[in-house]
Coordinates of C-alpha atoms in Angstrom, one line a residue:
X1 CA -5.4 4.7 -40.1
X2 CA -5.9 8.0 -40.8
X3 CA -5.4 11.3 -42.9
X4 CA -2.5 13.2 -43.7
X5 CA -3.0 17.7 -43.7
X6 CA -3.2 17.7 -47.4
X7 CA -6.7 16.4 -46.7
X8 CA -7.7 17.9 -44.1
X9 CA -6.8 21.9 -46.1
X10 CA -8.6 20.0 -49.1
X11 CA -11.8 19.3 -46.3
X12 CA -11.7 23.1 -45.5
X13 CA -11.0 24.8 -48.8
X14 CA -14.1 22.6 -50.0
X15 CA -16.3 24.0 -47.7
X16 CA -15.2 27.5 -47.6
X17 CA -16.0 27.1 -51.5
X18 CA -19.3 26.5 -50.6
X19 CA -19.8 28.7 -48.4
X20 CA -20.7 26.1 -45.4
X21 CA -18.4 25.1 -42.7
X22 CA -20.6 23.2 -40.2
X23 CA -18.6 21.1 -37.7
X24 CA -20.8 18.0 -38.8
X25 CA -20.2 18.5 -42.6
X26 CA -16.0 18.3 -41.0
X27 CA -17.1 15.6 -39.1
X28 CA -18.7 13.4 -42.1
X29 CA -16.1 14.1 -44.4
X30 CA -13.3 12.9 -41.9
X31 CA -15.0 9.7 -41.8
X32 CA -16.0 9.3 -45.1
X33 CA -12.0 9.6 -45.5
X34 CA -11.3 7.3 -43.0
X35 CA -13.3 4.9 -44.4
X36 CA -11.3 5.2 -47.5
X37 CA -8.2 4.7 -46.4
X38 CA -9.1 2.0 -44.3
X39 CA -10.7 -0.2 -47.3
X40 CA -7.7 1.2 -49.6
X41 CA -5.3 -0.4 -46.8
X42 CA -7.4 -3.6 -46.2
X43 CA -4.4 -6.5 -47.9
X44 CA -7.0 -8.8 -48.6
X45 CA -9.1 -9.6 -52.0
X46 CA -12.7 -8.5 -51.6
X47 CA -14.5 -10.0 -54.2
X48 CA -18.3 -11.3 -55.2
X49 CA -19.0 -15.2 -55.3
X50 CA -21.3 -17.1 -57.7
X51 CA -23.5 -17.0 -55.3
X52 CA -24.0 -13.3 -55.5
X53 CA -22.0 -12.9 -51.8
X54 CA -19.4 -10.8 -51.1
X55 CA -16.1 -12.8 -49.9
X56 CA -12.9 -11.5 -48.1
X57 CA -10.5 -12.6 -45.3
X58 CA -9.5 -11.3 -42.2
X59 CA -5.9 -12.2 -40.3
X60 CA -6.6 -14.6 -37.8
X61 CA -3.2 -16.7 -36.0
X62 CA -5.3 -19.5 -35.4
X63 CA -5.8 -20.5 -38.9
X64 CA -3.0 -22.6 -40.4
X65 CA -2.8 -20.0 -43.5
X66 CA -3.7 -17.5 -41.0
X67 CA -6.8 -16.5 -42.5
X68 CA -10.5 -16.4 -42.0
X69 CA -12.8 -16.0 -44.5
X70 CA -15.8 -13.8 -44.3
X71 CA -18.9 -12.9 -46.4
X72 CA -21.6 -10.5 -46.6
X73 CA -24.8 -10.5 -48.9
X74 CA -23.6 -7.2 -50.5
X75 CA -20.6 -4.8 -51.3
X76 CA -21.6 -2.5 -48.5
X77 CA -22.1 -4.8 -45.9
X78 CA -18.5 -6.5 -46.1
X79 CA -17.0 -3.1 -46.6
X80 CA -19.0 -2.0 -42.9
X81 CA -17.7 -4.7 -41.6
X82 CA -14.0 -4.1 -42.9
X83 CA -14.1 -0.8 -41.5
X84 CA -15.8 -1.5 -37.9
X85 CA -13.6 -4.3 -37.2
X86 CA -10.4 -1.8 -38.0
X87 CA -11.8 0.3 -35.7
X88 CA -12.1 -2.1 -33.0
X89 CA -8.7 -3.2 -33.8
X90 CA -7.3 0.5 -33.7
X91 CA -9.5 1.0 -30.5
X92 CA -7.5 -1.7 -28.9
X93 CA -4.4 -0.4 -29.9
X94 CA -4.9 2.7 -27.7
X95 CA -5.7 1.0 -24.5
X96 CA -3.5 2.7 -22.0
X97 CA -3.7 2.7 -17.9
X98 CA -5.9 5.4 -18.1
X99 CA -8.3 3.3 -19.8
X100 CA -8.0 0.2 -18.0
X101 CA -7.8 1.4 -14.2
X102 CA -11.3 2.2 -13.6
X103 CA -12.6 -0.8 -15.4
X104 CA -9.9 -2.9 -13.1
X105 CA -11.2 -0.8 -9.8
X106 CA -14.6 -1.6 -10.3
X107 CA -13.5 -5.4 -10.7
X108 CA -10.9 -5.0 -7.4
X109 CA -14.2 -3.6 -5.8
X110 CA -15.8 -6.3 -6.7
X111 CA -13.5 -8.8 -5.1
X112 CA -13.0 -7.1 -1.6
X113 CA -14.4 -6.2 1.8
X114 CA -12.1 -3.6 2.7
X115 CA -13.6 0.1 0.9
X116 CA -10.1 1.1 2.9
X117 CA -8.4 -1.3 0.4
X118 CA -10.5 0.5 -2.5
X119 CA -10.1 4.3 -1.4
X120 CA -5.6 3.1 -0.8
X121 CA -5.3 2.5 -4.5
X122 CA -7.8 5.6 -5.6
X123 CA -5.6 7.5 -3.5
X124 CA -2.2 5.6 -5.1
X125 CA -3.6 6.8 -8.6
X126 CA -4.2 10.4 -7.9
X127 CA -0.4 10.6 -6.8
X128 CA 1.8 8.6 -9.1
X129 CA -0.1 7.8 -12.4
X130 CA -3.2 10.2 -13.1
X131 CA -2.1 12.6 -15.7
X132 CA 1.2 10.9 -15.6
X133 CA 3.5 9.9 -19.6
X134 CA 3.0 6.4 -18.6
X135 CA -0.9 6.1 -18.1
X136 CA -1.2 7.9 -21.6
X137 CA 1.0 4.9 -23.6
X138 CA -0.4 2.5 -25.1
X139 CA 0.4 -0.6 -23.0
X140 CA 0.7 -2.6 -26.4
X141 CA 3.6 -0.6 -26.2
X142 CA 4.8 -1.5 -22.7
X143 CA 8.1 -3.1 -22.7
X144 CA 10.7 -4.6 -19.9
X145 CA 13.2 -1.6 -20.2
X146 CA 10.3 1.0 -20.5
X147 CA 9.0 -0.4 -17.5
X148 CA 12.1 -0.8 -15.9
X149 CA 13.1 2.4 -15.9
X150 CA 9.7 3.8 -15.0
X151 CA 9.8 1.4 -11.6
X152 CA 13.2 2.8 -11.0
X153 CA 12.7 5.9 -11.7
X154 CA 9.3 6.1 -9.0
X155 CA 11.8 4.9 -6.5
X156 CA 14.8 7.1 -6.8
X157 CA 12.0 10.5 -7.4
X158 CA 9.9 9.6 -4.4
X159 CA 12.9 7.9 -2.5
X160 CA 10.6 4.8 -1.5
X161 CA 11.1 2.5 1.4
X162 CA 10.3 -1.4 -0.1
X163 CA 6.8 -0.8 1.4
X164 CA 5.9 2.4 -0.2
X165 CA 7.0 1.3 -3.7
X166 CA 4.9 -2.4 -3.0
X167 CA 1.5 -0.2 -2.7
X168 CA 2.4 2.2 -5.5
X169 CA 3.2 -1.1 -8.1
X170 CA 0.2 -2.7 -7.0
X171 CA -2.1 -0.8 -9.7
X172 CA 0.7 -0.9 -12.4
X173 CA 0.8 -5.4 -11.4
X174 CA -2.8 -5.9 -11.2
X175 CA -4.3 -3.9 -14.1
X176 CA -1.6 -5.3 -16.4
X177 CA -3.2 -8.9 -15.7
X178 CA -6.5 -7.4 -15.9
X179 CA -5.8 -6.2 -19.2
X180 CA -4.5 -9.9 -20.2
X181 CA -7.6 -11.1 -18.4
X182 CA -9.7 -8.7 -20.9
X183 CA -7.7 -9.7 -24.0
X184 CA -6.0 -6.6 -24.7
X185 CA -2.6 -7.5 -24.4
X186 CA -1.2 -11.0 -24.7
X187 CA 1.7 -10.4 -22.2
X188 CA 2.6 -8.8 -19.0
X189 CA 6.2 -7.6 -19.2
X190 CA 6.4 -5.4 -15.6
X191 CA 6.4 -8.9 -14.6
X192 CA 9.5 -9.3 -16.0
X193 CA 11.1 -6.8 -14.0
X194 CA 13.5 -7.0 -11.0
X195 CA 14.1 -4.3 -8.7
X196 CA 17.7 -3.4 -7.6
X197 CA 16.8 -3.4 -3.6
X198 CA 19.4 -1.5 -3.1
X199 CA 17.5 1.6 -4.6
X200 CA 15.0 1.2 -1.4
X201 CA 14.9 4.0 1.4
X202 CA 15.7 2.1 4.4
X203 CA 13.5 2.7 7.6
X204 CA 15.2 2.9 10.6
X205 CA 13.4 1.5 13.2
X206 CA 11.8 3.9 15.1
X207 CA 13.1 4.3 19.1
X208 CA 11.8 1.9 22.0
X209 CA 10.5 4.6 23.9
X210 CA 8.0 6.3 21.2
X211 CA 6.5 2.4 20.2
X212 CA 5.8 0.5 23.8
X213 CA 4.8 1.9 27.0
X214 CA 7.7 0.7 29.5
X215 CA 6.9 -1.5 32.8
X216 CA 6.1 0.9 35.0
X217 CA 3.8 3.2 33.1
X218 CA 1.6 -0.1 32.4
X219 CA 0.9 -0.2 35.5
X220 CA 0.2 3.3 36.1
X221 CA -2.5 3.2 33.1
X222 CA -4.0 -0.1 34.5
X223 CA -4.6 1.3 38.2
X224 CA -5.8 4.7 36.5
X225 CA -8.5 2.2 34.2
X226 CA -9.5 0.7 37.7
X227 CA -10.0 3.9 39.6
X228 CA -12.6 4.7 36.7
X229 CA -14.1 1.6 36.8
X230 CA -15.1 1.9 40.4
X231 CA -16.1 5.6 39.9
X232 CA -18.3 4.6 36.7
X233 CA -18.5 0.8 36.8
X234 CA -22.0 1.1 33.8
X235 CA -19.5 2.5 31.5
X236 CA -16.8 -0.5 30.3
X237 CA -14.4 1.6 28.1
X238 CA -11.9 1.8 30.9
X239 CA -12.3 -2.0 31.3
X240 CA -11.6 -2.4 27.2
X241 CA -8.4 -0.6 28.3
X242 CA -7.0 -3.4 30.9
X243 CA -7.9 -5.8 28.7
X244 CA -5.8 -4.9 25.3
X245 CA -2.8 -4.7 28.2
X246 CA -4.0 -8.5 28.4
X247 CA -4.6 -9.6 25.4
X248 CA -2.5 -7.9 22.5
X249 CA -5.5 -7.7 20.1
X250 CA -5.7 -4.8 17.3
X251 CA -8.0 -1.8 18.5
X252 CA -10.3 -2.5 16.1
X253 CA -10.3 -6.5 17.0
X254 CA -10.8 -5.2 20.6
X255 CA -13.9 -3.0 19.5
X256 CA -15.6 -5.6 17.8
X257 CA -15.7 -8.7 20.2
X258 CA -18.7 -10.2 21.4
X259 CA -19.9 -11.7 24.5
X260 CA -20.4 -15.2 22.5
X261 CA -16.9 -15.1 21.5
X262 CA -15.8 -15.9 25.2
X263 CA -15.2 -19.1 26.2
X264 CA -14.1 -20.7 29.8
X265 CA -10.3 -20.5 29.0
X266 CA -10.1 -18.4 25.7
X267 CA -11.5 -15.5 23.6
X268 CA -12.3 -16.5 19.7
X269 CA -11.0 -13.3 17.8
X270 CA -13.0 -13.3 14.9
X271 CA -14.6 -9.5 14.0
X272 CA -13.1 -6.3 13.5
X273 CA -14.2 -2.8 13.5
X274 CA -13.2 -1.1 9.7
X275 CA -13.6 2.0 8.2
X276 CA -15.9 2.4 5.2
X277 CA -15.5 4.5 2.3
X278 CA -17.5 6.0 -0.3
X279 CA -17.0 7.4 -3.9
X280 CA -18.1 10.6 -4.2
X281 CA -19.6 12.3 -7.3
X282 CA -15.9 13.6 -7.6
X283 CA -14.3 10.2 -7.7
X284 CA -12.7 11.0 -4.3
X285 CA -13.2 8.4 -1.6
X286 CA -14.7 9.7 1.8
X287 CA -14.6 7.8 5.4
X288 CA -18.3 7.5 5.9
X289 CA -18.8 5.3 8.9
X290 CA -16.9 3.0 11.3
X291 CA -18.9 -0.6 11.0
X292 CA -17.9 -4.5 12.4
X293 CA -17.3 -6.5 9.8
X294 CA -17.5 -10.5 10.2
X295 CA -13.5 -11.2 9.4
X296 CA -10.1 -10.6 10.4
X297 CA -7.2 -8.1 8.8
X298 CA -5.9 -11.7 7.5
X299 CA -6.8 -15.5 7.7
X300 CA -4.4 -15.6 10.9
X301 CA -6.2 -13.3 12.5
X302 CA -8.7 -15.4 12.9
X303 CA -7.2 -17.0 16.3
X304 CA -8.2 -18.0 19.8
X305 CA -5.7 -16.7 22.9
X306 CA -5.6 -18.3 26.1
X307 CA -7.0 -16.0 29.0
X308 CA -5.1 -14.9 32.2
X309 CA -7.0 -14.9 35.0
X310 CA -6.8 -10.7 35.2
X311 CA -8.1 -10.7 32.0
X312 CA -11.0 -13.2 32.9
X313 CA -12.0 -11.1 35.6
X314 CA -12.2 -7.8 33.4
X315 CA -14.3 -9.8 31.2
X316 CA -16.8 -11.0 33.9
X317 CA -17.1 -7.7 35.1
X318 CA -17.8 -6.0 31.7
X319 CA -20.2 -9.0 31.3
X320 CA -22.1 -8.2 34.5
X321 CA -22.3 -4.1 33.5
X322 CA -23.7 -5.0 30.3
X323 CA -26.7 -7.1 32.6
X324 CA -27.2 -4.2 34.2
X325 CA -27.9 -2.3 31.5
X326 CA -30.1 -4.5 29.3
X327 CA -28.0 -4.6 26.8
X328 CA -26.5 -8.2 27.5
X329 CA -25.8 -11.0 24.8
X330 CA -24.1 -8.3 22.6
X331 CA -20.9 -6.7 22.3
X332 CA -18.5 -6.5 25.3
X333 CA -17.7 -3.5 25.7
X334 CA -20.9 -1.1 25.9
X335 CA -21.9 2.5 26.7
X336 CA -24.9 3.8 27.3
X337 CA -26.3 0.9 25.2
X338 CA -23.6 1.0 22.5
X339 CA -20.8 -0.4 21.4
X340 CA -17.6 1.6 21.9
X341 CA -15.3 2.4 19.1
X342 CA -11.2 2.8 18.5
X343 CA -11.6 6.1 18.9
X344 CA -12.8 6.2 22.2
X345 CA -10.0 3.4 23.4
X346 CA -7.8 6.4 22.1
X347 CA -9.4 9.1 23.9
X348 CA -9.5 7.0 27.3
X349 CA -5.9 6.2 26.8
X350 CA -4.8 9.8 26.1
X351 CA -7.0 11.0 29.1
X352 CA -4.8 8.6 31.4
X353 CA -1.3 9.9 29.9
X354 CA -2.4 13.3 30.4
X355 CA -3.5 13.0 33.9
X356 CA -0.2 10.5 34.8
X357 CA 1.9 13.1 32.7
X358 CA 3.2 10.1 30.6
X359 CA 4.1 10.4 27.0
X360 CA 0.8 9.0 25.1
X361 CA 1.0 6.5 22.4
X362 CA -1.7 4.9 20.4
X363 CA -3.8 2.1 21.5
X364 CA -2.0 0.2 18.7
X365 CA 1.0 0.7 20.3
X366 CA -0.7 -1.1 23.5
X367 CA -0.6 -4.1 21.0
X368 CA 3.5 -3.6 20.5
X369 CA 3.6 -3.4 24.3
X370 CA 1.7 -7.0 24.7
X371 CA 4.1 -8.5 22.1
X372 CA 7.2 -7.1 23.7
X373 CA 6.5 -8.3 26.9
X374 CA 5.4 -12.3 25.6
X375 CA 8.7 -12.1 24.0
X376 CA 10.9 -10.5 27.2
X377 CA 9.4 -13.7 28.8
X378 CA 10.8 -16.2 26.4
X379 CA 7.8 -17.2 25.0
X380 CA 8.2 -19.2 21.6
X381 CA 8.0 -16.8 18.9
X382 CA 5.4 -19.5 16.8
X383 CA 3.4 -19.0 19.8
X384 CA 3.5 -15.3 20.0
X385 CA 2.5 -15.1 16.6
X386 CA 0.1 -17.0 16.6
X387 CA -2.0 -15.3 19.6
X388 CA -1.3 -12.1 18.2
X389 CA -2.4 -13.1 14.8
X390 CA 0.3 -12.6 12.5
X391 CA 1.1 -13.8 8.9
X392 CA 4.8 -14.6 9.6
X393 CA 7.5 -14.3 12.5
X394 CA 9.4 -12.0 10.8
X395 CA 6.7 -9.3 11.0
X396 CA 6.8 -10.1 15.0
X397 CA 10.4 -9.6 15.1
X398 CA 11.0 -6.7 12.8
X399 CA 7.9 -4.3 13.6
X400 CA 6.8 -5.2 16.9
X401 CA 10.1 -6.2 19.3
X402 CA 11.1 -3.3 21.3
X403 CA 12.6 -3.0 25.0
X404 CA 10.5 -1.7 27.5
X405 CA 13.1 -1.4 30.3
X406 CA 14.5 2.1 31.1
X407 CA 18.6 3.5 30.7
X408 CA 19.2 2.5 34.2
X409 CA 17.3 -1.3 33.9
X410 CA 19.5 -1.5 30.8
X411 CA 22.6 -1.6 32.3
X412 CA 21.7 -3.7 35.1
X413 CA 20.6 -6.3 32.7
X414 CA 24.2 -5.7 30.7
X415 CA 26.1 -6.2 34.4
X416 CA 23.9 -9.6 34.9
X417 CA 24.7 -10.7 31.7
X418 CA 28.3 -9.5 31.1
X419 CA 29.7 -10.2 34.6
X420 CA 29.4 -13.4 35.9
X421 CA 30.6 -12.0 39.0
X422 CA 27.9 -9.0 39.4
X423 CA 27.1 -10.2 42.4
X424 CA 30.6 -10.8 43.7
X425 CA 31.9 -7.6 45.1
X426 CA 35.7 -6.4 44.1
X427 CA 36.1 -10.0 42.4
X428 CA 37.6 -10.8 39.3
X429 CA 38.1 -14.3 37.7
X430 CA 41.5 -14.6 36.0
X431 CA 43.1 -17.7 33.9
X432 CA 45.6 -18.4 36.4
X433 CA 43.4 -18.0 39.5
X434 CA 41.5 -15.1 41.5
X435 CA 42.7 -12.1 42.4
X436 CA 41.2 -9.2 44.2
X437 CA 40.2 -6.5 41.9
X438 CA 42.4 -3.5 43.9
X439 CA 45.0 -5.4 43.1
X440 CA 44.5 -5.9 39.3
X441 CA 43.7 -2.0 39.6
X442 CA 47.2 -2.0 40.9
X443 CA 48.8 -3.4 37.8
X444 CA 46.4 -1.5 35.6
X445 CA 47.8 1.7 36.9
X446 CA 51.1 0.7 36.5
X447 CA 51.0 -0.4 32.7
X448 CA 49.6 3.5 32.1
X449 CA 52.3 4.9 33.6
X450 CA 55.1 2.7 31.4
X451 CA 52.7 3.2 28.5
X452 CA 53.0 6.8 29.0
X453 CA 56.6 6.6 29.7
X454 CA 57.2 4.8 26.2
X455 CA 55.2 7.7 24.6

């Protein structure tokens, strides 16, 4: 409801005729208009009962006339509340993503551990909806093929992998049911959309060499880690470095274990080391510490793995530093009365590339390493997953399955598995019997030559 410019030039010539313009004598006139056209607009009877009340309806779709009536001890009172609950109405009407996002992120916050998961989508909103055409519409006005083309359209501009456009929809998703939740919108219609997955940026899977650390530089790191232990057996980082070779854990699981979560046979993996973020006065989200919290990435993180014995003893002997120190009873792995973090796995790990000139990759790529090698042993994938801690096999198989053999290995393993003879010399097997290979190099030769006679 509103005003159209005849009334606003008839506001302003009435005031220069005066010979006042004050914004508030604008202000008071636009709502006294307002308030006109609102009442003028109102399709219902207002009227005054025998009783001296003031009677009206309102629409209301639960009513079997679909109307609700209302009353007010005088005139001025039913008009107020004609006019307010317009304006709630209206107010409604202009709900747009803008609107709804920070009430929603203050409600996700409210329903999460993670301030990484928090400062993701604050980060997700800054890039592909603040100040964007879609966070200004009214979401009454959302519909399927508005929303379908928007989705679309984020894909094909930002050429988004599956992945990518799964975080980026996650704000549009969840503050659309929010605003059901709330009441401002009866339906969610981006849930009726379907995205052609052919749209998607595929990944390629990144090379073998740049995820795992092959055979023989595993064992090059490991008998670096031990040469530090003995030189500096107080300090257990290098000792937290065998042990993700054993175990597979994430970095941050690694960080985080405690002495009590040892058993005789197996290690309870049940913390992890997280990032925490806070809001600044600029709405920007800022790492402010690194702090254990008392869960897992997922509920199948939460997992116990079988010990080898290796990995027994570099528990006992981290145990036995942390005696030593007065600092038992705690975490595992300690310096100087401390418990270590990612970052100095990282730093150890890089300092033992540098020095073994091997090309360094991330202590979560120790983790890829681990799960390679379980499955180039044949172990059952459900098994593998389930030590490792993963949701689903799939995720095993796609992102964490890479060869750790080099070029030459390769082919060796292709002559094994190709050539049942490999270990035959100059032997070939043949339907009609066995023949010696200089002779079928014979006949070879001689069907080139005919072949190139023919030609």
């Amino acid at each position: 409801m509103g005003y159209d410019e005849m009334d606003v030039k008839e506001l302003l010539s009435e005031a220069i005729g005066n010979g006042i313009i004050t914004l508030d004598d604008v202000r008071k006139k636009m709502a006294m208009m307002r308030r006109r056209d609102i009442l003028k607009a109102h399709k219902y009877k207002i009227w005054q009962g025998k009783d001296g009340k003031w009677y009206t309806h309102f629409y209301d779709e639960t009513k079997a006339d679909h109307r609700r009536l209302v009353k007010r001890s005088t005139q001025k009172e039913l008009e107020n509340l004609i006019v307010n609950t317009n304006c709630e109405e209206n107010a409604e009407d202009e709900i747009t993503l803008t609107t709804v996002y920070p009430m929603w992120l203050q409600y996700f916050q409210l329903h999460t551990l993670k301030s990484a998961s928090v400062k993701r989508y604050s980060t997700e909103w800054s890039r592909f909806y603040e100040g964007t055409k879609i966070a200004t519409i009214p979401l009454k006005k959302f519909n399927k093929l508005m929303l379908d083309e928007w989705a679309h359209g984020m894909i094909k501009t930002n050429h988004m992998t599956k992945k990518q456009y799964y975080t980026m929809s996650f704000i549009m998703r969840h503050c659309m049911e929010y605003a059901i939740d709330r009441g401002f919108i009866n339906s969610n219609p981006f849930a009726q959309v379907k995205i052609n997955a052919k749209m998607f940026r595929k990944e390629k899977k990144k090379s073998d060499e740049t995820q795992v650390y092959l055979e023989n530089e595993q064992l090059l790191i490991i008998e670096e880690a031990w040469k530090e232990y003995e030189e500096n057996p107080d300090n257990t980082t290098s000792l937290a470095v065998i042990l993700q070779f054993y175990l597979g854990v994430r970095p941050g699981e690694l960080v985080a274990l405690k002495e009590s979560d040892v058993s005789r046979d197996h290690i309870h993996i049940q913390h992890m080391e997280t990032s925490c973020y806070t809001e600044g006065p600029d709405g920007k989200f800022r790492k402010t510490s690194r702090e254990v919290v008392e869960h897992t990435k997922t509920d199948a993180g939460d997992r116990e793995i079988p010990l080898i014995e290796k990995a027994k003893l570099v528990i006992k002997l981290a145990m036995a530093a942390n005696e030593r120190n007065g600092c038992s009873g705690s975490y595992l792995f300690m310096n100087q009365g401390k418990r270590i973090t990612e970052n100095a796995i990282a730093c150890r790990l890089r300092k033992y590339c540098k020095y073994l000139d091997i090309p360094y990759r991330s202590p979560h790529k120790v983790r890829k390493t681990v799960i390679s090698s379980m499955i180039d042993e044949g172990i059952n994938i459900n098994t593998v997953r389930k030590i490792i801690g993963h949701e689903d096999e799939r995720t095993t198989y796609n992102n964490y399955c890479y060869d750790r053999k080099r070029p030459e290995e390769i082919v060796s393993q292709l002559d094994r598995a190709l050539d049942k003879n490999y270990n035959r010399k100059n032997v070939i097997d043949f339907p009609n019997g066995r023949e010696k290979i200089t002779e079928v190099t014979k006949e070879v030769t001689r069907g080139n030559q005919k072949w190139a006679n023919f030609r």
